[in-house]
Tab-separated table of C-alpha atoms and ligand atoms in Angstrom:
chain	number	residue	atom	x	y	z
A	153	MET	CA	17.741	5.728	-28.927
A	154	GLU	CA	16.623	9.163	-27.786
A	155	LEU	CA	15.400	9.885	-31.330
A	156	LEU	CA	13.483	6.631	-31.559
A	157	ILE	CA	11.730	7.340	-28.264
A	158	THR	CA	10.756	10.786	-29.471
A	159	ALA	CA	9.444	9.369	-32.730
A	160	ILE	CA	7.250	6.840	-30.898
A	161	SER	CA	5.963	9.531	-28.582
A	162	LEU	CA	5.085	11.842	-31.467
A	163	LEU	CA	3.326	9.044	-33.317
A	164	CYS	CA	1.339	8.317	-30.197
A	165	LEU	CA	0.424	11.947	-29.703
A	166	SER	CA	-0.839	12.197	-33.263
A	167	LEU	CA	-2.984	9.078	-32.756
A	168	ARG	CA	-4.713	10.477	-29.695
A	169	PRO	CA	-8.440	10.972	-30.404
A	170	VAL	CA	-9.320	14.600	-31.010
A	171	ALA	CA	-12.536	14.450	-28.971
A	172	ALA	CA	-10.585	15.609	-25.935
A	173	SER	CA	-12.707	17.098	-23.224
A	174	VAL	CA	-10.609	14.733	-21.078
A	175	PRO	CA	-7.188	16.318	-20.448
A	176	GLY	CA	-3.918	14.527	-21.165
A	177	LEU	CA	-1.793	13.373	-18.208
A	178	PHE	CA	0.377	16.475	-17.838
A	179	GLU	CA	-2.594	18.791	-18.361
A	180	ALA	CA	-4.529	16.845	-15.690
A	181	LEU	CA	-1.595	16.930	-13.245
A	182	ASN	CA	-1.395	20.718	-13.573
A	183	LEU	CA	-5.180	21.093	-13.398
A	184	TYR	CA	-5.509	19.080	-10.168
A	185	GLY	CA	-2.593	20.611	-8.273
A	186	ALA	CA	0.178	18.085	-8.938
A	187	SER	CA	2.432	20.166	-11.178
A	188	ASP	CA	5.551	19.345	-9.128
A	189	PHE	CA	4.969	15.643	-9.838
A	190	ALA	CA	4.480	16.497	-13.528
A	191	ALA	CA	7.861	18.262	-13.474
A	192	ALA	CA	9.464	15.257	-11.768
A	193	LEU	CA	8.133	12.864	-14.453
A	194	GLN	CA	9.461	15.202	-17.118
A	195	ALA	CA	12.892	15.196	-15.479
A	196	SER	CA	13.446	11.514	-16.366
A	197	PRO	CA	13.549	10.439	-20.025
A	198	GLY	CA	12.261	6.954	-19.089
A	199	LEU	CA	9.316	8.199	-17.039
A	200	LEU	CA	8.507	10.897	-19.586
A	201	ASP	CA	8.440	8.411	-22.427
A	202	ALA	CA	6.283	5.945	-20.465
A	203	ALA	CA	3.860	8.780	-19.692
A	204	ILE	CA	3.654	10.002	-23.272
A	205	SER	CA	3.388	6.555	-24.831
A	206	GLY	CA	0.395	5.649	-22.661
A	207	GLN	CA	2.098	3.066	-20.428
A	208	PHE	CA	0.558	4.495	-17.253
A	209	GLY	CA	-2.995	3.241	-16.662
A	210	THR	CA	-3.102	4.702	-13.151
A	211	VAL	CA	-1.029	7.504	-11.656
A	212	PHE	CA	-1.021	8.300	-7.927
A	213	ALA	CA	0.226	11.891	-7.966
A	214	PRO	CA	1.317	13.708	-4.780
A	215	ILE	CA	-0.315	17.087	-4.372
A	216	ASP	CA	2.007	20.073	-4.714
A	217	SER	CA	1.988	20.977	-1.024
A	218	SER	CA	3.593	17.606	-0.236
A	219	PHE	CA	6.808	19.018	-1.684
A	220	SER	CA	7.260	21.777	0.865
A	221	ASP	CA	8.464	19.472	3.637
A	222	SER	CA	10.047	16.980	1.322
A	223	SER	CA	13.674	16.880	0.363
A	224	GLN	CA	13.122	13.290	-0.773
A	225	TYR	CA	11.971	13.991	-4.292
A	226	PRO	CA	13.002	17.326	-5.741
A	227	SER	CA	12.023	17.905	-9.342
A	228	ARG	CA	15.437	18.511	-10.785
A	229	VAL	CA	17.292	17.190	-13.768
A	230	PRO	CA	18.455	14.504	-13.803
A	231	LEU	CA	16.619	12.476	-11.167
A	232	ASN	CA	18.933	10.210	-9.198
A	233	PRO	CA	18.124	6.462	-9.357
A	234	LYS	CA	16.158	6.539	-6.060
A	235	GLU	CA	14.039	9.468	-7.245
A	236	GLU	CA	13.413	7.743	-10.554
A	237	GLN	CA	12.345	4.576	-8.684
A	238	ILE	CA	9.814	6.612	-6.674
A	239	GLY	CA	8.458	7.873	-9.998
A	240	TRP	CA	7.807	4.287	-11.183
A	241	TYR	CA	6.408	3.230	-7.814
A	242	HIS	CA	3.584	5.765	-8.240
A	243	ASP	CA	2.141	4.158	-11.387
A	244	THR	CA	0.449	0.995	-12.561
A	245	ILE	CA	-0.203	-0.425	-16.017
A	246	ALA	CA	-3.901	-1.210	-15.484
A	247	PRO	CA	-6.456	1.540	-14.849
A	248	LEU	CA	-7.704	1.371	-11.253
A	249	SER	CA	-10.670	3.336	-9.934
A	250	TRP	CA	-13.328	2.778	-7.310
A	251	GLY	CA	-16.859	3.934	-6.530
A	252	ASN	CA	-18.823	4.841	-3.382
A	253	TYR	CA	-19.440	1.506	-1.750
A	254	THR	CA	-22.101	0.499	0.707
A	255	ASP	CA	-20.033	-2.642	1.149
A	256	PRO	CA	-16.427	-1.661	0.550
A	257	PRO	CA	-14.307	-4.315	-1.156
A	258	ASP	CA	-11.393	-6.018	0.572
A	259	PRO	CA	-8.181	-4.023	0.239
A	260	LEU	CA	-6.486	-4.486	-3.121
A	261	VAL	CA	-2.897	-5.518	-3.745
A	262	VAL	CA	-1.798	-3.383	-6.651
A	263	GLY	CA	1.323	-4.155	-8.690
A	264	THR	CA	3.214	-1.016	-9.666
A	265	ILE	CA	5.748	-0.411	-12.438
A	266	ASP	CA	8.619	-0.380	-9.930
A	267	SER	CA	10.610	-3.452	-10.928
A	268	LYS	CA	13.336	-2.999	-8.254
A	269	ALA	CA	12.046	-5.505	-5.713
A	270	ASN	CA	13.093	-8.971	-4.576
A	271	LEU	CA	9.733	-10.660	-5.096
A	272	GLY	CA	10.634	-13.561	-7.357
A	273	GLY	CA	10.230	-11.514	-10.524
A	274	ARG	CA	7.148	-9.579	-9.473
A	275	ASN	CA	7.105	-5.792	-9.424
A	276	GLN	CA	6.763	-3.952	-6.137
A	277	SER	CA	3.252	-3.571	-4.698
A	278	ILE	CA	1.152	-1.156	-2.725
A	279	VAL	CA	-2.017	-2.074	-0.839
A	280	VAL	CA	-5.016	0.142	-1.512
A	281	ASN	CA	-7.626	0.064	1.242
A	282	VAL	CA	-10.891	1.584	0.040
A	283	THR	CA	-13.197	2.176	2.962
A	284	ARG	CA	-16.175	4.364	3.636
A	285	THR	CA	-17.336	7.380	5.546
A	286	ALA	CA	-20.981	8.320	5.977
A	287	SER	CA	-22.733	11.579	6.646
A	288	SER	CA	-25.180	11.341	9.559
A	289	ASN	CA	-28.046	13.075	7.815
A	290	THR	CA	-28.468	11.015	4.714
A	291	SER	CA	-31.303	10.447	2.333
A	292	SER	CA	-31.828	6.842	3.427
A	293	LEU	CA	-32.264	7.824	7.084
A	294	ARG	CA	-34.554	10.657	6.065
A	295	ALA	CA	-36.574	8.230	3.971
A	296	HIS	CA	-36.791	5.908	6.987
A	297	ARG	CA	-38.044	8.716	9.231
A	298	ALA	CA	-40.639	9.409	6.553
A	299	GLY	CA	-41.920	5.826	6.954
A	300	LEU	CA	-40.002	3.822	4.341
A	301	PRO	CA	-38.223	0.606	5.383
A	302	LEU	CA	-34.612	1.054	6.449
A	303	LEU	CA	-32.306	-0.908	4.168
A	304	LEU	CA	-29.526	-2.786	5.919
A	305	ASP	CA	-26.164	-3.855	4.559
A	306	ARG	CA	-24.570	-7.278	5.095
A	307	TYR	CA	-23.349	-6.194	8.548
A	308	GLY	CA	-26.855	-5.197	9.663
A	309	GLN	CA	-25.941	-1.516	9.489
A	310	PRO	CA	-28.212	1.063	7.871
A	311	GLN	CA	-27.311	1.681	4.255
A	312	LEU	CA	-26.219	5.244	4.648
A	313	GLN	CA	-24.979	7.431	1.885
A	314	TRP	CA	-21.359	6.392	1.858
A	315	THR	CA	-18.469	8.218	0.320
A	316	SER	CA	-15.440	6.135	-0.454
A	317	TYR	CA	-12.115	6.992	1.013
A	318	ALA	CA	-8.825	5.286	0.304
A	319	GLU	CA	-5.533	4.850	2.083
A	320	ILE	CA	-2.450	3.269	0.616
A	321	SER	CA	0.198	1.243	2.448
A	322	THR	CA	3.767	1.791	1.243
A	323	GLY	CA	7.315	1.219	2.556
A	324	LEU	CA	8.356	1.646	6.220
A	325	GLY	CA	4.695	1.453	7.253
A	326	ASP	CA	3.892	4.853	5.751
A	327	VAL	CA	0.236	5.339	4.877
A	328	VAL	CA	-0.675	7.733	2.069
A	329	HIS	CA	-4.190	9.157	1.765
A	330	VAL	CA	-6.042	9.722	-1.474
A	331	VAL	CA	-7.372	13.283	-1.386
A	332	ASN	CA	-8.954	13.491	-4.849
A	333	PRO	CA	-9.773	10.107	-6.383
A	334	ASN	CA	-10.882	8.781	-9.752
A	335	LEU	CA	-9.915	11.614	-12.109
A	336	GLU	CA	-9.518	10.734	-15.758
A	337	PHE	CA	-6.795	11.537	-18.219
A	338	ALA	CA	-6.694	10.848	-21.942
A	339	LYS	CA	-3.822	8.655	-23.020
A	340	CYS	CA	-2.358	6.886	-25.969
A	341	GLY	CA	-4.426	3.710	-26.401
A	342	SER	CA	-8.129	3.066	-26.339
A	343	THR	CA	-8.967	3.547	-22.635
A	344	ASN	CA	-8.513	6.624	-20.494
A	345	GLY	CA	-6.072	6.572	-17.601
A	346	VAL	CA	-7.011	7.177	-13.972
A	347	LEU	CA	-5.391	9.858	-11.811
A	348	HIS	CA	-5.609	9.850	-8.007
A	349	ILE	CA	-4.219	12.829	-6.121
A	350	VAL	CA	-2.534	11.711	-2.884
A	351	ASP	CA	-1.333	13.677	0.136
A	352	LYS	CA	2.346	12.692	0.023
A	353	TYR	CA	5.005	10.658	-1.702
A	354	PHE	CA	5.066	6.885	-1.475
A	355	THR	CA	7.976	5.589	0.601
A	356	VAL	CA	10.151	3.171	-1.315
A	357	PRO	CA	10.200	-0.212	0.483
A	358	GLN	CA	13.432	-1.298	2.162
A	359	LEU	CA	14.871	-4.580	3.457
A	360	LEU	CA	13.271	-6.214	6.509
A	361	SER	CA	16.178	-5.258	8.818
A	362	ASP	CA	16.380	-1.646	7.626
A	363	THR	CA	12.610	-1.286	7.901
A	364	ALA	CA	12.462	-2.629	11.466
A	365	ALA	CA	15.447	-0.466	12.429
A	366	GLN	CA	13.485	2.663	11.512
A	367	ILE	CA	10.378	1.832	13.576
A	368	PRO	CA	11.084	2.638	17.266
A	369	GLU	CA	8.620	0.115	18.744
A	370	LEU	CA	10.466	-2.695	16.928
A	371	SER	CA	13.877	-2.128	18.513
A	372	ILE	CA	14.017	-5.505	20.318
A	373	PHE	CA	13.345	-7.328	17.046
A	374	THR	CA	16.047	-5.192	15.431
A	375	GLU	CA	18.534	-5.981	18.185
A	376	LEU	CA	17.754	-9.703	17.886
A	377	LEU	CA	18.533	-9.473	14.176
A	378	ASN	CA	21.659	-7.425	14.784
A	379	THR	CA	23.118	-9.458	17.626
A	380	SER	CA	22.273	-13.028	16.711
A	381	CYS	CA	24.652	-14.861	14.412
A	382	SER	CA	25.130	-12.326	11.651
A	383	CYS	CA	23.754	-14.729	9.078
A	384	LEU	CA	20.179	-14.299	10.360
A	385	LYS	CA	19.888	-10.743	9.099
A	386	VAL	CA	21.487	-11.709	5.801
A	387	THR	CA	19.222	-14.765	5.457
A	388	LEU	CA	16.013	-12.825	6.029
A	389	ASP	CA	17.037	-9.796	3.972
A	390	ASN	CA	18.127	-11.862	0.991
A	391	ARG	CA	15.147	-14.201	0.906
A	392	ALA	CA	12.688	-13.285	-1.863
A	393	SER	CA	8.979	-12.965	-1.057
A	394	ILE	CA	8.699	-13.236	2.723
A	395	THR	CA	5.848	-12.438	5.080
A	396	ALA	CA	7.176	-11.415	8.504
A	397	PHE	CA	5.236	-10.963	11.742
A	398	ILE	CA	7.103	-8.608	14.043
A	399	PRO	CA	6.190	-8.440	17.743
A	400	THR	CA	6.345	-5.012	19.371
A	401	ASN	CA	8.841	-4.320	22.189
A	402	GLU	CA	5.977	-4.691	24.662
A	403	ALA	CA	5.113	-8.104	23.222
A	404	PHE	CA	8.714	-9.315	23.594
A	405	ALA	CA	8.908	-7.907	27.121
A	406	ALA	CA	5.694	-9.678	28.093
A	407	ALA	CA	7.234	-12.955	26.918
A	408	GLY	CA	10.415	-12.239	28.882
A	409	ILE	CA	12.552	-11.974	25.768
A	410	THR	CA	15.367	-9.455	25.530
A	411	SER	CA	17.969	-8.857	22.858
A	412	SER	CA	20.339	-11.259	24.654
A	413	THR	CA	17.920	-14.195	24.962
A	414	LYS	CA	19.498	-17.445	23.788
A	415	GLY	CA	17.864	-19.251	20.871
A	416	ALA	CA	16.602	-15.983	19.451
A	417	GLU	CA	17.583	-17.029	15.986
A	418	GLU	CA	15.095	-19.925	15.805
A	419	LEU	CA	12.459	-17.786	17.416
A	420	VAL	CA	12.784	-14.999	14.857
A	421	GLN	CA	12.811	-17.490	11.975
A	422	GLY	CA	9.554	-18.834	13.393
A	423	LEU	CA	7.952	-15.449	12.674
A	424	VAL	CA	8.740	-15.473	8.951
A	425	ILE	CA	6.877	-17.348	6.212
A	426	PRO	CA	9.014	-17.847	3.105
A	427	ASN	CA	7.734	-17.825	-0.488
A	428	PHE	CA	4.441	-16.262	0.495
A	429	LEU	CA	3.329	-12.666	-0.028
A	430	GLY	CA	0.652	-12.273	2.631
A	431	TYR	CA	-0.645	-8.753	2.194
A	432	THR	CA	-3.894	-8.505	4.150
A	433	PRO	CA	-6.201	-9.283	1.214
A	434	ASN	CA	-4.680	-12.741	0.808
A	435	LEU	CA	-3.115	-13.187	4.255
A	436	ALA	CA	-5.887	-15.388	5.601
A	437	ALA	CA	-6.740	-17.040	2.289
A	438	GLN	CA	-4.349	-19.970	2.736
A	439	PRO	CA	-6.307	-23.179	3.301
A	440	GLY	CA	-4.067	-24.595	6.041
A	441	PRO	CA	-1.438	-23.395	8.489
A	442	ALA	CA	1.655	-21.745	6.996
A	443	THR	CA	5.116	-23.223	7.591
A	444	THR	CA	7.702	-20.766	8.888
A	445	MET	CA	11.447	-20.711	8.367
A	446	ASN	CA	12.062	-22.662	11.593
A	447	GLY	CA	9.604	-25.364	10.587
A	448	SER	CA	6.859	-24.372	13.025
A	449	THR	CA	3.413	-23.544	11.696
A	450	LEU	CA	1.193	-20.488	12.072
A	451	LYS	CA	-2.571	-20.373	11.664
A	452	ILE	CA	-3.849	-17.114	10.259
A	453	HIS	CA	-7.456	-16.020	10.370
A	454	LYS	CA	-9.461	-12.834	10.079
A	455	THR	CA	-12.641	-11.402	11.537
A	456	ASP	CA	-14.988	-8.944	9.818
A	457	ASN	CA	-16.350	-6.246	12.105
A	458	VAL	CA	-18.090	-2.915	12.113
A	459	GLY	CA	-16.232	-0.350	14.227
A	460	PRO	CA	-17.583	2.304	16.604
A	461	ASN	CA	-18.115	4.792	13.779
A	462	LYS	CA	-19.824	2.182	11.630
A	463	GLU	CA	-16.616	1.818	9.672
A	464	TYR	CA	-15.917	-1.543	8.151
A	465	ARG	CA	-12.880	-3.245	9.610
A	466	GLN	CA	-11.043	-6.521	9.431
A	467	ASP	CA	-8.803	-7.859	12.167
A	468	PHE	CA	-6.124	-10.436	11.449
A	469	TYR	CA	-4.748	-12.996	13.898
A	470	VAL	CA	-1.642	-15.171	13.773
A	471	ASN	CA	-2.430	-17.985	16.183
A	472	ASP	CA	-3.470	-15.838	19.179
A	473	ALA	CA	-1.498	-12.715	18.201
A	474	LYS	CA	-3.372	-9.800	16.672
A	475	VAL	CA	-2.026	-7.738	13.790
A	476	VAL	CA	-1.901	-4.153	15.074
A	477	LYS	CA	-0.276	-2.611	11.998
A	478	PRO	CA	-0.719	-4.413	8.672
A	479	ASN	CA	1.008	-4.157	5.300
A	480	ILE	CA	4.407	-2.641	5.901
A	481	ILE	CA	5.724	-3.112	2.400
A	482	LEU	CA	9.283	-4.514	2.217
A	483	TYR	CA	11.826	-4.653	-0.596
A	484	ASN	CA	11.554	-8.436	-0.226
A	485	GLY	CA	7.967	-8.916	0.904
A	486	VAL	CA	5.622	-7.600	3.550
A	487	ALA	CA	5.625	-7.282	7.356
A	488	HIS	CA	2.848	-6.978	9.928
A	489	ILE	CA	3.316	-5.785	13.508
A	490	ILE	CA	1.719	-8.096	16.100
A	491	ASP	CA	0.791	-7.543	19.749
A	492	ARG	CA	2.228	-10.736	21.288
A	493	LEU	CA	4.389	-13.708	20.471
A	494	PRO	CA	2.150	-16.284	18.804
A	495	SER	CA	1.844	-19.230	21.155
A	496	ILE	CA	2.582	-22.501	19.454
B	541	NAG	C1	-19.073	9.620	-4.372
B	541	NAG	O1	-19.623	10.564	-3.460
B	541	NAG	C2	-19.097	11.874	-3.599
B	541	NAG	C3	-19.646	12.740	-2.465
B	541	NAG	O2	-20.997	12.481	-2.238
B	541	NAG	C4	-19.469	12.402	-4.986
B	541	NAG	O3	-18.927	13.695	-5.157
B	541	NAG	C5	-18.882	11.456	-6.050
B	541	NAG	O4	-19.290	11.871	-7.340
B	541	NAG	C6	-19.339	10.029	-5.840
B	541	NAG	N1	-18.604	9.149	-6.729
B	541	NAG	C7	-19.179	8.165	-7.424
B	541	NAG	C8	-18.264	7.350	-8.276
B	541	NAG	O5	-20.367	7.933	-7.379
B	542	NAG	C1	6.923	-4.222	-14.110
B	542	NAG	O1	7.842	-3.167	-14.315
B	542	NAG	C2	8.433	-3.140	-15.607
B	542	NAG	C3	9.540	-2.112	-15.633
B	542	NAG	O2	9.188	-0.892	-15.072
B	542	NAG	C4	7.342	-2.885	-16.632
B	542	NAG	O3	7.895	-2.869	-17.944
B	542	NAG	C5	6.303	-3.993	-16.531
B	542	NAG	O4	5.248	-3.757	-17.431
B	542	NAG	C6	5.764	-4.084	-15.105
B	542	NAG	N1	4.867	-5.228	-14.987
B	542	NAG	C7	3.625	-5.117	-14.535
B	542	NAG	C8	2.844	-6.397	-14.473
B	542	NAG	O5	3.123	-4.066	-14.175
B	543	NAG	C1	-31.174	16.964	7.537
B	543	NAG	O1	-31.859	16.997	6.276
B	543	NAG	C2	-33.146	17.620	6.338
B	543	NAG	C3	-33.832	17.439	4.991
B	543	NAG	O2	-32.977	17.711	3.925
B	543	NAG	C4	-32.985	19.094	6.735
B	543	NAG	O3	-34.251	19.723	6.831
B	543	NAG	C5	-32.286	19.158	8.096
B	543	NAG	O4	-32.028	20.502	8.452
B	543	NAG	C6	-30.961	18.389	8.047
B	543	NAG	N1	-30.381	18.331	9.402
B	543	NAG	C7	-29.115	18.586	9.654
B	543	NAG	C8	-28.678	18.459	11.089
B	543	NAG	O5	-28.326	18.923	8.799
B	544	NAG	C1	20.870	-2.715	13.584
B	544	NAG	O1	21.213	-2.780	12.194
B	544	NAG	C2	20.631	-1.774	11.396
B	544	NAG	C3	20.979	-2.026	9.950
B	544	NAG	O2	20.437	-3.240	9.527
B	544	NAG	C4	21.101	-0.428	11.857
B	544	NAG	O3	20.505	0.578	11.068
B	544	NAG	C5	20.749	-0.219	13.313
B	544	NAG	O4	21.282	0.997	13.773
B	544	NAG	C6	21.225	-1.363	14.171
B	544	NAG	N1	20.577	-1.182	15.468
B	544	NAG	C7	21.082	-1.601	16.617
B	544	NAG	C8	20.295	-1.301	17.849
B	544	NAG	O5	22.120	-2.212	16.661
B	545	NAG	C1	10.073	-21.468	16.056
B	545	NAG	O1	9.514	-20.163	16.220
B	545	NAG	C2	8.413	-20.082	17.097
B	545	NAG	C3	7.835	-18.668	17.024
B	545	NAG	O2	8.789	-17.686	17.253
B	545	NAG	C4	8.868	-20.462	18.494
B	545	NAG	O3	7.779	-20.404	19.396
B	545	NAG	C5	9.446	-21.874	18.471
B	545	NAG	O4	9.958	-22.195	19.733
B	545	NAG	C6	10.544	-21.965	17.424
B	545	NAG	N1	10.962	-23.347	17.283
B	545	NAG	C7	12.209	-23.744	17.587
B	545	NAG	C8	12.507	-25.180	17.330
B	545	NAG	O5	13.043	-22.976	18.027
B	546	NAG	C1	-8.712	-0.192	6.097
B	546	NAG	O1	-9.035	1.097	6.595
B	546	NAG	C2	-9.940	1.072	7.702
B	546	NAG	C3	-10.273	2.512	8.049
B	546	NAG	O2	-9.142	3.285	8.265
B	546	NAG	C4	-9.299	0.332	8.854
B	546	NAG	O3	-10.205	0.256	9.938
B	546	NAG	C5	-8.935	-1.083	8.408
B	546	NAG	O4	-8.284	-1.754	9.448
B	546	NAG	C6	-8.042	-1.018	7.196
B	546	NAG	N1	-7.792	-2.376	6.726
B	546	NAG	C7	-6.575	-2.795	6.438
B	546	NAG	C8	-6.471	-4.213	6.016
B	546	NAG	O5	-5.581	-2.073	6.497
C-alpha cells in the first residue's frame, strides 16, 4: 500500500508542468510562513499523499506563530486521529479564491475534506465570510472632489476602493481570520491550487451539547439539556443535519425560564430544525416557515444593511429573535445564538 502511494505520488510529480514560477504546495507553505503546517501535513501519510497527488484545491494554512500558544496541533509523528482530522478540515477539493469586491458576495458554505461529521453523508463545512474594508482617501473620492460623478453601489454608498477581507466560522463558534489570501500553488492536475494563510487553527466541530457546554453565555440551555429527561441530549446530539437556535442566558432569564422550568424539553425541541443545514447563506432561503422538532414553526428572514463603518452586514431573525452570533459549526449541523425566545 505504502509503495503504491509512493509510486502514484512520483508519477504525479513527474507529470507536473516544468514552467514552474508558481511554487508547489510545500514550497509555498514555507515561503508564506506556514512551515509548521507543512510539517504537520508531512507527519500523516494520508495527508501527505493527498497533498502530493493534487487532491487539495484549496488549503487554509495557519501561520507559524499560531503554533506558539497551541498545544492542539503539534507537528509530530504520528499525528493522533484528532490532529489528522484537523489536517483534513483545513482543505477543500475545489479551488476557492476571491477578489476585492465593491459588493461583497454572501458568505459561502465551503465543504472541506473532513468526512468525520454527522451530516447525512456530507463532509464537514466551514463558512467563509468575505467582506470589505475601505481606505478613506481613495481614488474614487479624489476623482469626485476633482469634479467627476461619484459612483454609488447598490446600497447607495460611494464606491470606494475596497480591499477584501475574510473570516471563517469553525467549531465552537471560533472565527479564524485570513491574513494573506489568494496565493497560488502548482499542483498535480491542470489547475493551480489556492493557498490562504490564516491566523490560527480551525476548531473541529463538536456535538450540540458539548458545544453549548463550552460557551459560558449558553449555560441555561446546557443545563436544560443536562437536566431534562436524559434522552433530549441524546436525541439532539444523534440527529444528523440540525439547525439549532440557542437563546443566551439573558434571553432565557427575560422569559422567566430557568434550568428547572417544567416542559423544557418541548421548548428546547422547538428551537431545533431537523434535516436542514441553515448556515447563514441559505438560512433565510427557505420559501416557507420551517418545522421544528416539537412541531411548531419558525419564520426566518434577513435584512441587508450597511453598518456604521460602511461595512456590509446582514442580520438574521427567527420570528422576532435576532441572531447575535451566527454559524457555530457543529459535528451534526450548525447553531446560531439568538437574543430572545422566538415568540410563537
Ligand atoms: C486587492 O487589494 C489589495 C490592496 O489594495 C491588493 O494588494 C490586491 O492585489 C488586490 N487583489 C485583487 C484580486 O485585485
Ligand atoms: C469528503 O471527504 C472525503 C474523505 O476525506 C474525500 O475523499 C471526498 O472527496 C470529500 N468530498 C468532497 C465533496 O469534498
Ligand atoms: C489623499 O490623496 C491625495 C492625492 O493622492 C494626497 O495629496 C493627500 O495627501 C492624501 N491625504 C491623506 C490624508 O492621505
Ligand atoms: C452538561 O453536560 C456536558 C456534557 O454534555 C458537560 O460537559 C457539562 O459539564 C454539563 N454541565 C452542567 C452544568 O451540568
Ligand atoms: C415548541 O417550542 C416553542 C419554542 O421553544 C415553544 O414556544 C412552544 O411552546 C413549544 N410547543 C410545545 C407544544 O411545547
Ligand atoms: C460577515 O462579516 C461582517 C464583518 O465582520 C459582519 O458584519 C457580518 O455580520 C458577517 N456576516 C455573517 C453572516 O457572519
